């Protein structure tokens, strides 16, 4: 703190002490030349400090990220554009950008020297660095700090340019293998027919616009994401459905999951698994509904092949947290009287009693997968007995292997 308040460098501090010594000696010994020399040193120090306040006034600091949403474990390039006004030429300095806990990277470098701007317009300095997402949520980059010194390195100044930039850190999307365990029952558009006749659609996949296509078939969401005109691709009249349930009841997780994203490792694993499973199913041709354990939709239904909608879902899930109530034991009511495709349930704490409450869902699904982050003793075995393809969702484990294990268990049961 003292170093920040003291404006002189080590060299400048030595010059100040020398000036003080000159004043004392001149007064005691009676050598006026020492007095003049001390006054000259003081004048130089004052000029050095003053020069720092006549240079590098930043009018604006703007940042852009590519990609604009940072995924956990993924890198993004940050470009910083600094508009600078300076009356005098300035030597090079250094800069650092303040990183929030949710991001990490080497946000520092050399701030270039600038010539006098008395006769010209504001100067623009472009800086760049790379950040990696480490914690899901909404974070802010900045402020930018610029460290500068006078040409003789007698004085220093650290300036904060206060504009901050909002950054979204989305959950990690992991590449999962397709559901190949029960191809005839759990396959996508090319493998299974719709279990709800009349509910099909002919607009599952967006393709580039071609001359002669009707303007009524423009796929606006895909057009906005890809910056090119896209139209709805005609498909067969079969829309296999899949349902992914993310249980957000706080009783299944730690209380930290209730307050902010990224606080509970088990819940973070479930969120990442949720978006990864949705991404896999959509690419396999399923129309996917993402629900909470009370049946409430956590996002709009996503058509098979609509990867742009998956990107929207991933960004939306950057702020998902746990909730206070617990509806998992009543989840089976949401599937009463209907038949659907794969149902994937992701939860935290799981007791054998919970498994018994979820058992009816198995009879309404072609492929029922249960992923539990904190299963109690015997819960997974009990789930397997009633027909679930149950796997431990280990926060320190490999989601790809766990997902593949669910399919392998499906094959084993099918052969029995």
mmCIF file of C-alpha atoms in Angstrom:
data_model
loop_
_atom_site.group_PDB
_atom_site.id
_atom_site.type_symbol
_atom_site.label_atom_id
_atom_site.label_comp_id
_atom_site.label_asym_id
_atom_site.label_seq_id
_atom_site.Cartn_x
_atom_site.Cartn_y
_atom_site.Cartn_z
ATOM 1 C CA UNK A 1 0.000 0.000 0.000
ATOM 2 C CA UNK A 2 2.820 2.399 0.900
ATOM 3 C CA UNK A 3 4.515 1.637 -2.399
ATOM 4 C CA UNK A 4 1.368 2.655 -4.282
ATOM 5 C CA UNK A 5 1.097 5.960 -2.407
ATOM 6 C CA UNK A 6 4.776 6.867 -2.749
ATOM 7 C CA UNK A 7 5.217 8.272 -6.279
ATOM 8 C CA UNK A 8 9.031 7.931 -6.525
ATOM 9 C CA UNK A 9 11.026 4.975 -7.734
ATOM 10 C CA UNK A 10 14.111 3.710 -5.910
ATOM 11 C CA UNK A 11 16.213 6.071 -8.019
ATOM 12 C CA UNK A 12 13.863 8.957 -7.325
ATOM 13 C CA UNK A 13 13.847 8.203 -3.599
ATOM 14 C CA UNK A 14 17.649 8.281 -3.623
ATOM 15 C CA UNK A 15 17.552 11.662 -5.379
ATOM 16 C CA UNK A 16 15.108 12.985 -2.752
ATOM 17 C CA UNK A 17 17.374 11.813 0.079
ATOM 18 C CA UNK A 18 20.380 13.376 -1.630
ATOM 19 C CA UNK A 19 18.519 16.689 -1.946
ATOM 20 C CA UNK A 20 17.609 16.571 1.755
ATOM 21 C CA UNK A 21 21.250 15.830 2.627
ATOM 22 C CA UNK A 22 22.381 18.780 0.538
ATOM 23 C CA UNK A 23 20.002 21.103 2.404
ATOM 24 C CA UNK A 24 21.226 19.898 5.808
ATOM 25 C CA UNK A 25 24.918 20.046 4.935
ATOM 26 C CA UNK A 26 24.566 23.446 3.262
ATOM 27 C CA UNK A 27 22.902 24.810 6.382
ATOM 28 C CA UNK A 28 25.485 23.305 8.776
ATOM 29 C CA UNK A 29 28.660 23.917 6.785
ATOM 30 C CA UNK A 30 27.585 27.034 4.938
ATOM 31 C CA UNK A 31 28.137 25.888 1.340
ATOM 32 C CA UNK A 32 25.507 27.650 -0.815
ATOM 33 C CA UNK A 33 26.320 25.522 -3.861
ATOM 34 C CA UNK A 34 24.920 22.487 -2.077
ATOM 35 C CA UNK A 35 21.703 24.429 -1.493
ATOM 36 C CA UNK A 36 21.412 25.178 -5.212
ATOM 37 C CA UNK A 37 22.135 21.553 -6.113
ATOM 38 C CA UNK A 38 19.470 20.343 -3.686
ATOM 39 C CA UNK A 39 16.940 22.765 -5.169
ATOM 40 C CA UNK A 40 17.808 21.497 -8.654
ATOM 41 C CA UNK A 41 17.170 17.901 -7.566
ATOM 42 C CA UNK A 42 13.816 18.862 -6.075
ATOM 43 C CA UNK A 43 12.844 20.667 -9.288
ATOM 44 C CA UNK A 44 13.764 17.618 -11.354
ATOM 45 C CA UNK A 45 11.688 15.367 -9.102
ATOM 46 C CA UNK A 46 8.687 17.699 -9.267
ATOM 47 C CA UNK A 47 8.966 17.830 -13.061
ATOM 48 C CA UNK A 48 9.195 14.037 -13.218
ATOM 49 C CA UNK A 49 6.021 13.582 -11.164
ATOM 50 C CA UNK A 50 4.185 16.334 -13.055
ATOM 51 C CA UNK A 51 5.074 14.807 -16.419
ATOM 52 C CA UNK A 52 3.229 11.609 -15.486
ATOM 53 C CA UNK A 53 -0.029 13.518 -15.062
ATOM 54 C CA UNK A 54 0.276 15.181 -18.467
ATOM 55 C CA UNK A 55 0.462 11.866 -20.307
ATOM 56 C CA UNK A 56 -1.724 8.866 -21.045
ATOM 57 C CA UNK A 57 -5.260 9.878 -20.255
ATOM 58 C CA UNK A 58 -7.468 7.046 -21.466
ATOM 59 C CA UNK A 59 -10.829 8.159 -22.839
ATOM 60 C CA UNK A 60 -12.176 4.658 -23.434
ATOM 61 C CA UNK A 61 -11.388 1.013 -22.839
ATOM 62 C CA UNK A 62 -13.381 -1.575 -24.804
ATOM 63 C CA UNK A 63 -12.944 -5.336 -24.878
ATOM 64 C CA UNK A 64 -14.101 -8.019 -27.261
ATOM 65 C CA UNK A 65 -13.821 -11.788 -26.881
ATOM 66 C CA UNK A 66 -13.574 -14.480 -29.537
ATOM 67 C CA UNK A 67 -15.560 -16.554 -28.879
ATOM 68 C CA UNK A 68 -17.730 -14.190 -26.870
ATOM 69 C CA UNK A 69 -18.831 -16.934 -24.462
ATOM 70 C CA UNK A 70 -16.026 -18.727 -22.641
ATOM 71 C CA UNK A 71 -16.512 -22.384 -21.795
ATOM 72 C CA UNK A 72 -15.050 -23.952 -18.682
ATOM 73 C CA UNK A 73 -11.687 -25.359 -19.718
ATOM 74 C CA UNK A 74 -11.839 -23.525 -23.049
ATOM 75 C CA UNK A 75 -9.754 -20.543 -24.170
ATOM 76 C CA UNK A 76 -10.939 -17.224 -25.567
ATOM 77 C CA UNK A 77 -8.940 -14.386 -27.104
ATOM 78 C CA UNK A 78 -9.489 -11.011 -25.423
ATOM 79 C CA UNK A 79 -8.789 -7.897 -27.478
ATOM 80 C CA UNK A 80 -8.547 -4.606 -25.579
ATOM 81 C CA UNK A 81 -8.847 -1.298 -27.398
ATOM 82 C CA UNK A 82 -7.580 1.690 -25.403
ATOM 83 C CA UNK A 83 -8.192 5.244 -26.594
ATOM 84 C CA UNK A 84 -5.348 7.420 -25.231
ATOM 85 C CA UNK A 85 -4.738 11.161 -25.112
ATOM 86 C CA UNK A 86 -1.230 12.418 -24.327
ATOM 87 C CA UNK A 87 0.227 15.928 -24.453
ATOM 88 C CA UNK A 88 3.859 14.782 -24.235
ATOM 89 C CA UNK A 89 5.771 11.841 -25.672
ATOM 90 C CA UNK A 90 5.807 8.894 -23.298
ATOM 91 C CA UNK A 91 8.224 6.009 -22.837
ATOM 92 C CA UNK A 92 6.993 2.408 -22.776
ATOM 93 C CA UNK A 93 5.177 1.179 -19.692
ATOM 94 C CA UNK A 94 3.455 -2.000 -18.578
ATOM 95 C CA UNK A 95 -0.187 -3.002 -18.294
ATOM 96 C CA UNK A 96 -2.231 -5.601 -16.435
ATOM 97 C CA UNK A 97 -5.911 -6.402 -16.790
ATOM 98 C CA UNK A 98 -7.797 -7.499 -13.692
ATOM 99 C CA UNK A 99 -9.093 -11.068 -14.006
ATOM 100 C CA UNK A 100 -12.046 -12.358 -11.953
ATOM 101 C CA UNK A 101 -11.847 -15.704 -10.098
ATOM 102 C CA UNK A 102 -13.763 -17.399 -12.914
ATOM 103 C CA UNK A 103 -11.034 -16.749 -15.495
ATOM 104 C CA UNK A 104 -7.314 -17.298 -15.638
ATOM 105 C CA UNK A 105 -4.644 -16.169 -18.056
ATOM 106 C CA UNK A 106 -1.569 -13.983 -18.571
ATOM 107 C CA UNK A 107 -3.298 -10.604 -18.761
ATOM 108 C CA UNK A 108 -0.197 -8.421 -18.801
ATOM 109 C CA UNK A 109 2.274 -6.943 -21.243
ATOM 110 C CA UNK A 110 4.196 -3.917 -22.442
ATOM 111 C CA UNK A 111 2.288 -0.700 -23.033
ATOM 112 C CA UNK A 112 3.859 0.954 -26.092
ATOM 113 C CA UNK A 113 5.577 4.334 -26.183
ATOM 114 C CA UNK A 114 3.514 7.177 -27.631
ATOM 115 C CA UNK A 115 4.440 10.376 -29.383
ATOM 116 C CA UNK A 116 2.963 13.797 -28.655
ATOM 117 C CA UNK A 117 -0.700 14.129 -29.479
ATOM 118 C CA UNK A 118 -0.920 17.914 -29.465
ATOM 119 C CA UNK A 119 -1.391 18.081 -33.221
ATOM 120 C CA UNK A 120 -3.277 14.898 -33.818
ATOM 121 C CA UNK A 121 -6.292 12.964 -32.685
ATOM 122 C CA UNK A 122 -6.470 10.442 -29.877
ATOM 123 C CA UNK A 123 -4.194 7.460 -30.161
ATOM 124 C CA UNK A 124 -5.532 3.901 -30.132
ATOM 125 C CA UNK A 125 -3.562 1.148 -28.445
ATOM 126 C CA UNK A 126 -4.569 -2.457 -29.137
ATOM 127 C CA UNK A 127 -3.733 -5.129 -26.582
ATOM 128 C CA UNK A 128 -4.525 -8.844 -26.582
ATOM 129 C CA UNK A 129 -4.278 -11.845 -24.297
ATOM 130 C CA UNK A 130 -5.925 -15.244 -23.807
ATOM 131 C CA UNK A 131 -8.150 -16.327 -20.932
ATOM 132 C CA UNK A 132 -9.436 -19.756 -19.944
ATOM 133 C CA UNK A 133 -12.719 -20.374 -18.141
ATOM 134 C CA UNK A 134 -12.320 -22.028 -14.742
ATOM 135 C CA UNK A 135 -15.638 -21.301 -13.017
ATOM 136 C CA UNK A 136 -19.121 -21.140 -14.510
ATOM 137 C CA UNK A 137 -21.098 -17.911 -14.118
ATOM 138 C CA UNK A 138 -21.146 -14.230 -15.019
ATOM 139 C CA UNK A 139 -17.835 -12.472 -14.409
ATOM 140 C CA UNK A 140 -16.289 -9.090 -15.207
ATOM 141 C CA UNK A 141 -12.937 -8.293 -16.773
ATOM 142 C CA UNK A 142 -11.169 -5.132 -15.656
ATOM 143 C CA UNK A 143 -10.298 -2.531 -14.730
ATOM 144 C CA UNK A 144 -7.160 -2.086 -16.809
ATOM 145 C CA UNK A 145 -4.098 -0.911 -14.882
ATOM 146 C CA UNK A 146 -1.266 0.900 -16.690
ATOM 147 C CA UNK A 147 2.101 1.415 -14.979
ATOM 148 C CA UNK A 148 4.226 4.259 -16.314
ATOM 149 C CA UNK A 149 7.427 6.121 -15.382
ATOM 150 C CA UNK A 150 9.113 9.315 -16.484
ATOM 151 C CA UNK A 151 12.010 9.129 -18.998
ATOM 152 C CA UNK A 152 14.601 9.202 -16.175
ATOM 153 C CA UNK A 153 12.753 6.585 -14.083
ATOM 154 C CA UNK A 154 12.560 8.919 -11.088
ATOM 155 C CA UNK A 155 8.787 8.753 -10.576
ATOM 156 C CA UNK A 156 6.109 6.199 -11.330
ATOM 157 C CA UNK A 157 2.357 6.196 -11.696
ATOM 158 C CA UNK A 158 -0.202 3.419 -11.737
ATOM 159 C CA UNK A 159 -3.467 4.359 -13.433
ATOM 160 C CA UNK A 160 -6.736 2.451 -13.391
ATOM 161 C CA UNK A 161 -8.972 2.709 -16.429
ATOM 162 C CA UNK A 162 -12.254 1.717 -14.893
ATOM 163 C CA UNK A 163 -14.388 0.274 -17.683
ATOM 164 C CA UNK A 164 -15.232 -3.364 -17.027
ATOM 165 C CA UNK A 165 -16.513 -5.994 -19.431
ATOM 166 C CA UNK A 166 -19.115 -8.645 -18.639
ATOM 167 C CA UNK A 167 -18.009 -12.174 -19.536
ATOM 168 C CA UNK A 168 -20.169 -15.295 -19.555
ATOM 169 C CA UNK A 169 -18.434 -18.529 -18.573
ATOM 170 C CA UNK A 170 -20.579 -21.435 -19.751
ATOM 171 C CA UNK A 171 -20.442 -25.045 -18.554
ATOM 172 C CA UNK A 172 -18.043 -27.387 -20.282
ATOM 173 C CA UNK A 173 -19.518 -29.368 -23.176
ATOM 174 C CA UNK A 174 -17.884 -32.783 -23.426
ATOM 175 C CA UNK A 175 -17.956 -34.825 -26.621
ATOM 176 C CA UNK A 176 -19.943 -37.964 -25.806
ATOM 177 C CA UNK A 177 -20.323 -41.102 -27.924
ATOM 178 C CA UNK A 178 -23.750 -41.816 -29.427
ATOM 179 C CA UNK A 179 -26.222 -44.121 -27.738
ATOM 180 C CA UNK A 180 -25.312 -47.334 -29.508
ATOM 181 C CA UNK A 181 -26.219 -49.768 -26.766
ATOM 182 C CA UNK A 182 -29.803 -50.306 -27.925
ATOM 183 C CA UNK A 183 -29.814 -48.975 -31.455
ATOM 184 C CA UNK A 184 -33.276 -50.259 -32.298
ATOM 185 C CA UNK A 185 -34.814 -48.705 -29.205
ATOM 186 C CA UNK A 186 -32.703 -45.646 -28.474
ATOM 187 C CA UNK A 187 -31.542 -44.571 -31.913
ATOM 188 C CA UNK A 188 -32.095 -41.118 -33.382
ATOM 189 C CA UNK A 189 -34.020 -40.001 -36.438
ATOM 190 C CA UNK A 190 -32.494 -42.665 -38.682
ATOM 191 C CA UNK A 191 -33.107 -45.519 -36.241
ATOM 192 C CA UNK A 192 -36.487 -45.172 -34.603
ATOM 193 C CA UNK A 193 -39.931 -43.971 -35.486
ATOM 194 C CA UNK A 194 -41.926 -41.481 -33.507
ATOM 195 C CA UNK A 195 -43.859 -42.989 -30.629
ATOM 196 C CA UNK A 196 -46.389 -40.158 -30.856
ATOM 197 C CA UNK A 197 -47.917 -40.204 -34.373
ATOM 198 C CA UNK A 198 -48.860 -36.829 -35.720
ATOM 199 C CA UNK A 199 -46.264 -35.014 -33.613
ATOM 200 C CA UNK A 200 -43.575 -35.028 -36.316
ATOM 201 C CA UNK A 201 -42.071 -32.024 -38.070
ATOM 202 C CA UNK A 202 -40.311 -31.437 -41.354
ATOM 203 C CA UNK A 203 -37.959 -28.725 -40.139
ATOM 204 C CA UNK A 204 -35.436 -30.540 -37.975
ATOM 205 C CA UNK A 205 -32.217 -29.440 -39.700
ATOM 206 C CA UNK A 206 -31.204 -26.058 -41.120
ATOM 207 C CA UNK A 207 -29.274 -25.931 -44.402
ATOM 208 C CA UNK A 208 -27.890 -23.024 -46.488
ATOM 209 C CA UNK A 209 -30.429 -21.128 -48.578
ATOM 210 C CA UNK A 210 -30.596 -22.084 -52.255
ATOM 211 C CA UNK A 211 -32.280 -20.125 -55.085
ATOM 212 C CA UNK A 212 -35.924 -21.135 -55.321
ATOM 213 C CA UNK A 213 -36.386 -21.868 -51.605
ATOM 214 C CA UNK A 214 -39.503 -20.343 -50.106
ATOM 215 C CA UNK A 215 -38.848 -17.390 -47.793
ATOM 216 C CA UNK A 216 -41.374 -18.920 -45.418
ATOM 217 C CA UNK A 217 -38.915 -21.725 -44.701
ATOM 218 C CA UNK A 218 -36.134 -19.436 -43.419
ATOM 219 C CA UNK A 219 -34.684 -20.711 -40.138
ATOM 220 C CA UNK A 220 -34.127 -17.375 -38.363
ATOM 221 C CA UNK A 221 -32.278 -18.714 -35.324
ATOM 222 C CA UNK A 222 -29.753 -20.604 -37.448
ATOM 223 C CA UNK A 223 -29.438 -17.574 -39.756
ATOM 224 C CA UNK A 224 -28.551 -15.313 -36.804
ATOM 225 C CA UNK A 225 -25.972 -17.709 -35.420
ATOM 226 C CA UNK A 226 -24.221 -18.520 -38.679
ATOM 227 C CA UNK A 227 -24.486 -15.069 -40.274
ATOM 228 C CA UNK A 228 -25.789 -16.700 -43.461
ATOM 229 C CA UNK A 229 -29.308 -17.309 -44.716
ATOM 230 C CA UNK A 230 -30.486 -20.770 -43.596
ATOM 231 C CA UNK A 231 -33.707 -22.621 -44.413
ATOM 232 C CA UNK A 232 -35.442 -25.567 -42.781
ATOM 233 C CA UNK A 233 -34.412 -28.880 -44.308
ATOM 234 C CA UNK A 234 -37.219 -31.245 -45.191
ATOM 235 C CA UNK A 235 -37.016 -34.477 -43.203
ATOM 236 C CA UNK A 236 -39.007 -37.621 -42.757
ATOM 237 C CA UNK A 237 -42.195 -37.341 -40.728
ATOM 238 C CA UNK A 238 -40.595 -38.969 -37.673
ATOM 239 C CA UNK A 239 -39.475 -36.969 -34.673
ATOM 240 C CA UNK A 240 -38.032 -39.164 -31.942
ATOM 241 C CA UNK A 241 -38.250 -37.470 -28.585
ATOM 242 C CA UNK A 242 -35.765 -37.457 -25.713
ATOM 243 C CA UNK A 243 -36.038 -35.898 -22.275
ATOM 244 C CA UNK A 244 -33.169 -34.717 -20.089
ATOM 245 C CA UNK A 245 -33.996 -33.948 -16.454
ATOM 246 C CA UNK A 246 -31.628 -31.887 -14.292
ATOM 247 C CA UNK A 247 -32.643 -32.235 -10.648
ATOM 248 C CA UNK A 248 -31.917 -28.864 -9.016
ATOM 249 C CA UNK A 249 -33.330 -29.630 -5.567
ATOM 250 C CA UNK A 250 -30.812 -28.324 -3.040
ATOM 251 C CA UNK A 251 -31.329 -31.373 -0.809
ATOM 252 C CA UNK A 252 -29.516 -33.341 -3.508
ATOM 253 C CA UNK A 253 -26.497 -31.035 -3.454
ATOM 254 C CA UNK A 254 -24.561 -28.882 -1.026
ATOM 255 C CA UNK A 255 -26.031 -25.547 0.069
ATOM 256 C CA UNK A 256 -23.292 -23.737 -1.891
ATOM 257 C CA UNK A 257 -25.022 -24.777 -5.121
ATOM 258 C CA UNK A 258 -27.993 -22.659 -4.081
ATOM 259 C CA UNK A 259 -26.156 -19.338 -4.000
ATOM 260 C CA UNK A 260 -23.898 -19.055 -7.036
ATOM 261 C CA UNK A 261 -22.667 -21.031 -10.043
ATOM 262 C CA UNK A 262 -19.414 -22.886 -9.671
ATOM 263 C CA UNK A 263 -19.577 -23.336 -5.893
ATOM 264 C CA UNK A 264 -20.416 -27.063 -5.757
ATOM 265 C CA UNK A 265 -18.233 -29.449 -7.779
ATOM 266 C CA UNK A 266 -20.897 -32.165 -7.913
ATOM 267 C CA UNK A 267 -23.547 -29.760 -9.193
ATOM 268 C CA UNK A 268 -21.099 -28.375 -11.752
ATOM 269 C CA UNK A 269 -20.458 -31.896 -12.985
ATOM 270 C CA UNK A 270 -24.198 -32.457 -13.377
ATOM 271 C CA UNK A 271 -24.691 -29.193 -15.288
ATOM 272 C CA UNK A 272 -21.814 -30.028 -17.628
ATOM 273 C CA UNK A 273 -23.189 -33.545 -18.103
ATOM 274 C CA UNK A 274 -26.651 -32.143 -18.823
ATOM 275 C CA UNK A 275 -25.562 -29.870 -21.677
ATOM 276 C CA UNK A 276 -23.202 -32.543 -23.012
ATOM 277 C CA UNK A 277 -25.996 -35.128 -23.130
ATOM 278 C CA UNK A 278 -28.346 -32.654 -24.813
ATOM 279 C CA UNK A 279 -25.681 -31.863 -27.407
ATOM 280 C CA UNK A 280 -25.178 -35.567 -28.119
ATOM 281 C CA UNK A 281 -28.893 -36.316 -28.451
ATOM 282 C CA UNK A 282 -29.564 -33.323 -30.697
ATOM 283 C CA UNK A 283 -26.764 -34.352 -33.026
ATOM 284 C CA UNK A 284 -28.242 -37.845 -33.084
ATOM 285 C CA UNK A 285 -31.498 -36.374 -34.403
ATOM 286 C CA UNK A 286 -33.649 -36.234 -31.275
ATOM 287 C CA UNK A 287 -36.017 -33.466 -30.360
ATOM 288 C CA UNK A 288 -34.888 -32.813 -26.786
ATOM 289 C CA UNK A 289 -36.839 -31.349 -23.861
ATOM 290 C CA UNK A 290 -34.799 -30.165 -20.873
ATOM 291 C CA UNK A 291 -36.777 -30.259 -17.635
ATOM 292 C CA UNK A 292 -36.385 -29.639 -13.925
ATOM 293 C CA UNK A 293 -37.464 -32.388 -11.543
ATOM 294 C CA UNK A 294 -40.868 -30.718 -11.138
ATOM 295 C CA UNK A 295 -41.480 -30.922 -14.898
ATOM 296 C CA UNK A 296 -40.816 -27.237 -15.548
ATOM 297 C CA UNK A 297 -38.948 -26.550 -18.782
ATOM 298 C CA UNK A 298 -35.420 -25.228 -18.245
ATOM 299 C CA UNK A 299 -35.201 -24.244 -21.910
ATOM 300 C CA UNK A 300 -37.248 -24.340 -25.082
ATOM 301 C CA UNK A 301 -37.510 -27.707 -26.759
ATOM 302 C CA UNK A 302 -34.612 -28.221 -29.182
ATOM 303 C CA UNK A 303 -35.208 -29.788 -32.587
ATOM 304 C CA UNK A 304 -32.952 -32.582 -33.755
ATOM 305 C CA UNK A 305 -29.884 -31.244 -35.526
ATOM 306 C CA UNK A 306 -30.362 -27.666 -34.291
ATOM 307 C CA UNK A 307 -26.846 -27.075 -32.960
ATOM 308 C CA UNK A 308 -27.441 -23.315 -32.774
ATOM 309 C CA UNK A 309 -30.137 -23.924 -30.160
ATOM 310 C CA UNK A 310 -27.699 -26.106 -28.223
ATOM 311 C CA UNK A 311 -25.272 -23.176 -28.110
ATOM 312 C CA UNK A 312 -28.075 -21.012 -26.725
ATOM 313 C CA UNK A 313 -28.783 -23.639 -24.071
ATOM 314 C CA UNK A 314 -25.132 -23.817 -23.016
ATOM 315 C CA UNK A 315 -24.994 -20.041 -22.607
ATOM 316 C CA UNK A 316 -28.277 -20.047 -20.691
ATOM 317 C CA UNK A 317 -26.939 -22.690 -18.293
ATOM 318 C CA UNK A 318 -24.061 -20.405 -17.288
ATOM 319 C CA UNK A 319 -26.261 -19.078 -14.460
ATOM 320 C CA UNK A 320 -28.208 -22.180 -13.406
ATOM 321 C CA UNK A 321 -28.191 -22.812 -9.651
ATOM 322 C CA UNK A 322 -29.928 -25.204 -7.280
ATOM 323 C CA UNK A 323 -33.403 -24.514 -5.861
ATOM 324 C CA UNK A 324 -34.768 -24.898 -2.347
ATOM 325 C CA UNK A 325 -37.558 -27.430 -2.937
ATOM 326 C CA UNK A 326 -37.270 -31.112 -3.846
ATOM 327 C CA UNK A 327 -39.536 -32.646 -6.501
ATOM 328 C CA UNK A 328 -37.578 -35.707 -7.601
ATOM 329 C CA UNK A 329 -39.845 -38.262 -5.848
ATOM 330 C CA UNK A 330 -42.798 -36.889 -7.864
ATOM 331 C CA UNK A 331 -41.018 -36.816 -11.242
ATOM 332 C CA UNK A 332 -42.727 -40.009 -12.432
ATOM 333 C CA UNK A 333 -46.063 -38.175 -12.600
ATOM 334 C CA UNK A 334 -44.733 -36.143 -15.558
ATOM 335 C CA UNK A 335 -44.516 -39.316 -17.677
ATOM 336 C CA UNK A 336 -47.812 -40.906 -16.695
ATOM 337 C CA UNK A 337 -49.905 -41.912 -19.714
ATOM 338 C CA UNK A 338 -47.230 -41.126 -22.340
ATOM 339 C CA UNK A 339 -44.527 -43.066 -24.147
ATOM 340 C CA UNK A 340 -41.296 -41.331 -25.049
ATOM 341 C CA UNK A 341 -37.761 -42.062 -26.191
ATOM 342 C CA UNK A 342 -34.664 -41.859 -24.017
ATOM 343 C CA UNK A 343 -35.044 -40.268 -20.584
ATOM 344 C CA UNK A 344 -31.851 -39.149 -18.852
ATOM 345 C CA UNK A 345 -32.119 -38.044 -15.217
ATOM 346 C CA UNK A 346 -29.205 -36.273 -13.536
ATOM 347 C CA UNK A 347 -29.291 -35.888 -9.777
ATOM 348 C CA UNK A 348 -27.035 -35.639 -6.740
ATOM 349 C CA UNK A 349 -27.918 -37.549 -3.594
ATOM 350 C CA UNK A 350 -29.920 -40.664 -4.449
ATOM 351 C CA UNK A 351 -31.506 -43.076 -1.959
ATOM 352 C CA UNK A 352 -33.126 -46.462 -2.670
ATOM 353 C CA UNK A 353 -36.479 -44.851 -1.787
ATOM 354 C CA UNK A 354 -35.928 -42.292 -4.545
ATOM 355 C CA UNK A 355 -35.248 -45.103 -6.995
ATOM 356 C CA UNK A 356 -38.546 -46.767 -6.103
ATOM 357 C CA UNK A 357 -40.354 -43.470 -6.746
ATOM 358 C CA UNK A 358 -38.652 -43.129 -10.153
ATOM 359 C CA UNK A 359 -39.257 -46.747 -11.202
ATOM 360 C CA UNK A 360 -42.455 -46.065 -13.235
ATOM 361 C CA UNK A 361 -40.512 -43.854 -15.659
ATOM 362 C CA UNK A 362 -38.681 -46.901 -16.997
ATOM 363 C CA UNK A 363 -41.929 -48.284 -18.429
ATOM 364 C CA UNK A 364 -42.589 -45.049 -20.357
ATOM 365 C CA UNK A 365 -39.141 -44.739 -21.943
ATOM 366 C CA UNK A 366 -37.237 -46.661 -24.604
ATOM 367 C CA UNK A 367 -33.958 -46.035 -22.821
ATOM 368 C CA UNK A 368 -33.823 -44.773 -19.207
ATOM 369 C CA UNK A 369 -30.483 -43.507 -17.875
ATOM 370 C CA UNK A 370 -29.936 -42.407 -14.274
ATOM 371 C CA UNK A 371 -26.762 -40.446 -13.432
ATOM 372 C CA UNK A 372 -26.283 -39.777 -9.707
ATOM 373 C CA UNK A 373 -23.408 -37.739 -8.251
ATOM 374 C CA UNK A 374 -23.897 -38.944 -4.650
ATOM 375 C CA UNK A 375 -25.682 -42.309 -4.643
ATOM 376 C CA UNK A 376 -26.315 -43.880 -1.248
ATOM 377 C CA UNK A 377 -25.442 -47.489 -0.544
ATOM 378 C CA UNK A 378 -27.442 -49.824 -2.742
ATOM 379 C CA UNK A 379 -29.199 -47.065 -4.719
ATOM 380 C CA UNK A 380 -27.541 -47.818 -8.062
ATOM 381 C CA UNK A 381 -28.021 -51.569 -7.692
ATOM 382 C CA UNK A 382 -31.661 -50.983 -6.885
ATOM 383 C CA UNK A 383 -31.987 -48.726 -9.923
ATOM 384 C CA UNK A 384 -30.501 -51.433 -12.123
ATOM 385 C CA UNK A 385 -32.964 -53.975 -10.765
ATOM 386 C CA UNK A 386 -35.978 -51.845 -11.755
ATOM 387 C CA UNK A 387 -34.656 -51.172 -15.269
ATOM 388 C CA UNK A 388 -32.546 -47.997 -15.101
ATOM 389 C CA UNK A 389 -29.142 -47.867 -16.748
ATOM 390 C CA UNK A 390 -27.667 -46.320 -13.607
ATOM 391 C CA UNK A 391 -24.149 -44.872 -13.352
ATOM 392 C CA UNK A 392 -22.253 -42.936 -10.694
ATOM 393 C CA UNK A 393 -21.654 -39.375 -11.941
ATOM 394 C CA UNK A 394 -18.285 -38.880 -10.273
ATOM 395 C CA UNK A 395 -17.055 -35.234 -10.153
ATOM 396 C CA UNK A 396 -13.502 -36.584 -10.431
ATOM 397 C CA UNK A 397 -14.382 -39.190 -13.028
ATOM 398 C CA UNK A 398 -14.535 -39.339 -16.810
ATOM 399 C CA UNK A 399 -17.974 -38.448 -18.146
ATOM 400 C CA UNK A 400 -17.247 -40.139 -21.475
ATOM 401 C CA UNK A 401 -16.568 -43.451 -19.760
ATOM 402 C CA UNK A 402 -19.581 -43.062 -17.477
ATOM 403 C CA UNK A 403 -21.850 -42.328 -20.442
ATOM 404 C CA UNK A 404 -20.439 -45.287 -22.352
ATOM 405 C CA UNK A 405 -20.960 -47.478 -19.280
ATOM 406 C CA UNK A 406 -24.669 -46.637 -19.321
ATOM 407 C CA UNK A 407 -24.914 -47.921 -22.900
ATOM 408 C CA UNK A 408 -22.932 -51.063 -22.102
ATOM 409 C CA UNK A 409 -25.244 -51.845 -19.220
ATOM 410 C CA UNK A 410 -28.125 -51.464 -21.632
ATOM 411 C CA UNK A 411 -26.587 -54.086 -23.905
ATOM 412 C CA UNK A 412 -26.034 -56.451 -20.986
ATOM 413 C CA UNK A 413 -29.648 -56.226 -19.885
ATOM 414 C CA UNK A 414 -30.904 -56.590 -23.447
ATOM 415 C CA UNK A 415 -29.028 -59.894 -23.776
ATOM 416 C CA UNK A 416 -30.423 -61.334 -20.565
#
